[in-house]
Amino acid sequence: MDGLVLSHPEQLERLRRACPEAVGAAVLAGDPCFDRMLAARPYRERFRRALGVRRGQRLVVLNSTWNAEGFFGSGGGQDVLPSLLPRLAAELPADEYRLAAILHPNIWYGHGPGQVRAWLDGALRSGLTLIDPLHAWRQALLAADVVLGDFGAVSYYAAALGTPVLLAAAAQDRLDPEAPLAAFVRDAPRLDPYGPLREQVEKLSAGHRPLAGPAEFTTSAPGASAALLRRHFYTLMDLPEPERPALLEPLPLPPYDPPSRTSPQHVRTRVHGTDITIERSTEHPYGAGGTTHLAVHEDTLDPGSLELADVITRDGPPDDPRLGGPEAWTAEVLRRHPRSALAAYVTGPHTCTVRARAHGVFRLLAGPGADLDPAAYASSLHAWLAAGGSVPEGGDVLRIHAAGGVHRVVVGPRLPGDLAAQP
């Protein structure tokens, strides 16, 4: 063996005890993976926007290592993820929380991408995003507000970054009891998969105090791994090092990947004048107050739910020739579904066109600082109109309360002529 790269002297001491003959080949060279994350920290907001995380939302990242006792296990009592995902979508309101999952590459290769997506289809339709396990997991980790994980390295990296971590699987017998990772697993807070999930996430965030161990033991040379590794490699080759600095490849900005929610949304609202409080989730929480309506995406898995929908939505470019444009699509939808009161065509991250059956066609546009899913604007308008609201000739402004803030949304004037004709 010419070289055994270690990231911290603590590992060298364990190596000395376990295999003293290998100590001579050991070299302390930090952690290039962690260094890339440290270098990319200034771009956290960009990574969040790439995942469609909006102002006031918390990004909850689930992660699982490749292990039968991991979060995404092979069955039995340890395999909590399948039962947990529907509850997360139901208990964490869509406009307050964004869900993403990092699954170890061997999970993908071991089961196959088609099988993994089939298993998680319900969660994907409720807004879960599966992160590229090779090229985007670090960026998702930097973007995260909370991590639900297991005893794998991703949870440890998250803790080293100072992110709150809640362990959903914590098999101690898979770890060296003397390793810092084992100490982290012993000390980290546990998720109760049967308890109220929102309460646990909020309690974790409010009382979070970063554990000292992960930040200390992940690397002994933060920011220096490229230089240390290159020096070692050129020493092995007996060649002089280049004079230029040793650099690591920056983490790329992932493609824009907002949530796709095609599962029906139970929408709870309270209307006071032009102020509307809104909360959307896949289930109606027991005991929740407010007026309720059902919003259903046209691509829902269950077409029967469209017959029960108060609001029907879809998203796409306004010039999509297959749909004939927002005005034609909204008219067609209300003709096809006579029970529905409003159809909303989301044309961009901050805009949508809506047709209210008894009121006409309007454009909705996010005002300065507003940052909700436009489908939430459409549901808010429906609730306001149902409560007796009426859009004046020059338009109006609604104040939508969600995700811990107030979002001003401009309701454009009713469109004239054929565009406003009722279905």
Short mmCIF file of C-alpha atoms in Angstrom, two decimals, residues 7-219:
data_model
loop_
_atom_site.label_atom_id
_atom_site.label_comp_id
_atom_site.label_asym_id
_atom_site.label_seq_id
_atom_site.Cartn_x
_atom_site.Cartn_y
_atom_site.Cartn_z
CA SER A 7 -9.34 13.03 7.14
CA HIS A 8 -8.59 13.42 10.85
CA PRO A 9 -5.91 12.36 13.40
CA GLU A 10 -8.64 10.54 15.32
CA GLN A 11 -8.75 8.02 12.47
CA LEU A 12 -5.00 7.63 12.63
CA GLU A 13 -5.22 6.67 16.28
CA ARG A 14 -7.88 4.07 15.58
CA LEU A 15 -5.82 2.73 12.70
CA ARG A 16 -2.80 2.47 15.01
CA ARG A 17 -4.81 0.32 17.39
CA ALA A 18 -6.46 -1.82 14.73
CA CYS A 19 -3.65 -2.24 12.19
CA PRO A 20 -0.34 -0.72 13.31
CA GLU A 21 1.51 -1.98 10.23
CA ALA A 22 -0.58 0.35 8.03
CA VAL A 23 0.26 3.52 9.95
CA GLY A 24 3.36 4.20 7.86
CA ALA A 25 1.22 4.54 4.74
CA ALA A 26 -1.34 6.85 6.32
CA VAL A 27 -1.58 10.47 5.24
CA LEU A 28 -3.79 13.16 6.75
CA ALA A 29 -5.37 15.04 3.87
CA GLY A 30 -8.72 16.42 5.05
CA ASP A 31 -12.01 15.77 3.26
CA PRO A 32 -12.39 17.05 -0.33
CA CYS A 33 -16.13 16.30 -0.35
CA PHE A 34 -16.69 18.47 2.71
CA ASP A 35 -14.38 21.16 1.35
CA ARG A 36 -16.53 21.43 -1.77
CA MET A 37 -19.57 21.95 0.45
CA LEU A 38 -17.80 24.58 2.54
CA ALA A 39 -16.78 26.44 -0.61
CA ALA A 40 -20.36 26.35 -1.93
CA ARG A 41 -22.01 27.65 1.24
CA PRO A 42 -22.41 31.22 -0.15
CA TYR A 43 -24.68 29.80 -2.85
CA ARG A 44 -27.18 28.20 -0.48
CA GLU A 45 -30.06 30.42 -1.62
CA ARG A 46 -29.40 29.50 -5.24
CA PHE A 47 -29.55 25.80 -4.37
CA ARG A 48 -32.81 26.41 -2.54
CA ARG A 49 -34.30 28.23 -5.51
CA ALA A 50 -33.17 25.40 -7.80
CA LEU A 51 -35.38 23.09 -5.71
CA GLY A 52 -38.29 25.51 -5.83
CA VAL A 53 -38.04 26.36 -2.13
CA ARG A 54 -40.02 29.55 -1.59
CA ARG A 55 -39.75 32.34 0.95
CA GLY A 56 -40.78 31.10 4.38
CA GLN A 57 -40.64 27.42 3.41
CA ARG A 58 -38.48 24.92 5.26
CA LEU A 59 -36.70 22.30 3.19
CA VAL A 60 -36.84 18.89 4.86
CA VAL A 61 -34.33 16.47 3.34
CA LEU A 62 -34.70 12.76 4.00
CA ASN A 63 -31.66 10.60 3.44
CA SER A 64 -30.90 6.91 3.62
CA THR A 65 -27.73 4.89 3.45
CA TRP A 66 -27.46 1.49 1.72
CA ASN A 67 -28.25 -0.87 4.54
CA ALA A 68 -31.04 -3.17 5.64
CA GLU A 69 -31.33 -1.18 8.88
CA GLY A 70 -31.21 2.17 7.09
CA PHE A 71 -34.05 4.66 6.71
CA PHE A 72 -34.91 3.10 3.34
CA GLY A 73 -34.47 -0.45 4.63
CA SER A 74 -35.37 -3.83 3.24
CA GLY A 75 -38.54 -4.32 5.24
CA GLY A 76 -39.64 -5.23 8.72
CA GLY A 77 -39.86 -2.97 11.69
CA GLN A 78 -36.84 -0.92 10.63
CA ASP A 79 -38.31 0.16 7.29
CA VAL A 80 -40.13 3.30 8.41
CA LEU A 81 -39.86 5.41 5.28
CA PRO A 82 -42.84 3.97 3.31
CA SER A 83 -45.31 4.65 6.12
CA LEU A 84 -43.70 7.97 7.01
CA LEU A 85 -43.86 9.62 3.58
CA PRO A 86 -47.67 9.87 3.30
CA ARG A 87 -47.84 11.30 6.82
CA LEU A 88 -45.16 13.88 6.06
CA ALA A 89 -47.16 15.06 3.04
CA ALA A 90 -50.34 15.15 5.12
CA GLU A 91 -48.96 16.78 8.28
CA LEU A 92 -46.48 19.28 6.81
CA PRO A 93 -48.44 21.98 4.92
CA ALA A 94 -47.36 22.32 1.29
CA ASP A 95 -46.68 26.06 1.44
CA GLU A 96 -44.62 25.81 4.62
CA TYR A 97 -42.53 22.74 3.85
CA ARG A 98 -40.68 21.32 0.85
CA LEU A 99 -39.68 17.63 0.85
CA ALA A 100 -36.69 16.05 -0.91
CA ALA A 101 -34.95 12.70 -0.52
CA ILE A 102 -31.33 11.60 -0.99
CA LEU A 103 -31.05 7.85 -1.49
CA HIS A 104 -27.67 6.14 -1.58
CA PRO A 105 -26.59 5.27 -5.16
CA ASN A 106 -26.65 1.56 -4.32
CA ILE A 107 -30.36 1.83 -3.50
CA TRP A 108 -30.92 3.01 -7.06
CA TYR A 109 -28.62 0.42 -8.60
CA GLY A 110 -29.70 -2.41 -6.33
CA HIS A 111 -33.44 -2.05 -6.93
CA GLY A 112 -33.46 -0.15 -10.22
CA PRO A 113 -34.71 3.42 -10.82
CA GLY A 114 -38.11 2.22 -12.05
CA GLN A 115 -38.75 0.20 -8.90
CA VAL A 116 -37.62 3.01 -6.60
CA ARG A 117 -39.89 5.51 -8.34
CA ALA A 118 -42.78 3.04 -8.30
CA TRP A 119 -42.39 2.54 -4.55
CA LEU A 120 -42.32 6.30 -3.99
CA ASP A 121 -44.92 7.28 -6.58
CA GLY A 122 -47.46 8.49 -4.03
CA ALA A 123 -44.87 10.70 -2.33
CA LEU A 124 -43.65 12.07 -5.66
CA ARG A 125 -47.23 13.06 -6.56
CA SER A 126 -47.48 14.81 -3.19
CA GLY A 127 -44.44 16.98 -3.90
CA LEU A 128 -41.41 14.89 -2.91
CA THR A 129 -38.34 15.35 -5.11
CA LEU A 130 -35.71 12.64 -5.50
CA ILE A 131 -32.23 14.15 -5.55
CA ASP A 132 -29.56 13.02 -8.01
CA PRO A 133 -27.47 10.77 -5.72
CA LEU A 134 -24.18 11.55 -7.47
CA HIS A 135 -24.28 15.17 -8.63
CA ALA A 136 -26.76 17.10 -6.49
CA TRP A 137 -26.89 15.62 -2.98
CA ARG A 138 -24.33 18.06 -1.55
CA GLN A 139 -26.28 21.02 -2.88
CA ALA A 140 -29.51 19.67 -1.38
CA LEU A 141 -27.77 19.21 1.94
CA LEU A 142 -26.55 22.82 1.87
CA ALA A 143 -30.09 23.96 1.06
CA ALA A 144 -31.73 21.94 3.84
CA ASP A 145 -33.33 23.39 6.97
CA VAL A 146 -33.89 19.97 8.57
CA VAL A 147 -32.53 16.52 7.78
CA LEU A 148 -34.34 13.28 8.64
CA GLY A 149 -31.81 10.51 8.25
CA ASP A 150 -30.00 7.52 9.59
CA PHE A 151 -26.49 6.46 10.59
CA GLY A 152 -25.00 7.11 7.15
CA ALA A 153 -22.40 9.70 6.15
CA VAL A 154 -24.96 12.16 4.74
CA SER A 155 -26.50 12.68 8.18
CA TYR A 156 -23.04 13.23 9.63
CA TYR A 157 -22.16 15.77 6.93
CA ALA A 158 -25.43 17.59 7.63
CA ALA A 159 -24.60 17.78 11.33
CA ALA A 160 -21.10 19.00 10.49
CA LEU A 161 -22.68 21.84 8.51
CA GLY A 162 -24.73 22.74 11.58
CA THR A 163 -28.07 21.58 10.16
CA PRO A 164 -30.62 20.07 12.57
CA VAL A 165 -30.70 16.28 12.17
CA LEU A 166 -33.39 13.91 13.41
CA LEU A 167 -32.48 10.22 13.18
CA ALA A 168 -35.20 7.88 11.94
CA ALA A 169 -32.90 4.82 11.95
CA ALA A 170 -29.94 4.44 14.26
CA ALA A 171 -28.45 0.93 14.15
CA GLN A 172 -25.46 1.01 16.51
CA ASP A 173 -24.15 -2.45 15.68
CA ARG A 174 -23.17 -1.33 12.17
CA LEU A 175 -20.67 1.20 13.50
CA ASP A 176 -17.28 1.13 15.20
CA PRO A 177 -18.25 2.10 18.76
CA GLU A 178 -15.09 4.24 19.01
CA ALA A 179 -15.83 6.22 15.84
CA PRO A 180 -17.16 9.79 16.03
CA LEU A 181 -20.06 8.69 13.84
CA ALA A 182 -21.13 6.22 16.53
CA ALA A 183 -21.00 8.99 19.15
CA PHE A 184 -23.11 11.20 16.91
CA VAL A 185 -25.72 8.45 16.45
CA ARG A 186 -25.85 7.93 20.24
CA ASP A 187 -26.33 11.65 20.94
CA ALA A 188 -28.48 12.87 18.05
CA PRO A 189 -32.22 13.36 18.66
CA ARG A 190 -34.54 10.58 17.50
CA LEU A 191 -37.61 10.77 15.32
CA ASP A 192 -40.71 9.16 16.76
CA PRO A 193 -42.32 7.82 13.55
CA TYR A 194 -45.65 7.41 15.36
CA GLY A 195 -45.77 10.85 16.97
CA PRO A 196 -46.94 14.15 15.42
CA LEU A 197 -44.37 14.92 12.73
CA ARG A 198 -44.84 18.66 12.38
CA GLU A 199 -44.46 19.15 16.10
CA GLN A 200 -41.20 17.17 16.12
CA VAL A 201 -39.74 19.10 13.18
CA GLU A 202 -40.66 22.46 14.68
CA LYS A 203 -39.33 21.49 18.10
CA LEU A 204 -36.05 20.33 16.55
CA SER A 205 -35.63 23.58 14.64
CA ALA A 206 -36.51 25.81 17.57
CA GLY A 207 -34.22 24.08 20.07
CA HIS A 208 -31.35 23.17 17.76
CA ARG A 209 -27.84 23.36 19.18
CA PRO A 210 -25.20 21.93 16.81
CA LEU A 211 -23.29 18.96 18.19
CA ALA A 212 -19.56 19.68 18.45
CA GLY A 213 -18.37 16.27 17.28
CA PRO A 214 -19.33 16.29 13.57
CA ALA A 215 -17.84 19.72 12.88
CA GLU A 216 -14.64 18.76 14.73
CA PHE A 217 -14.06 15.27 13.34
CA THR A 218 -15.19 15.54 9.71
CA THR A 219 -11.89 17.13 8.72
#
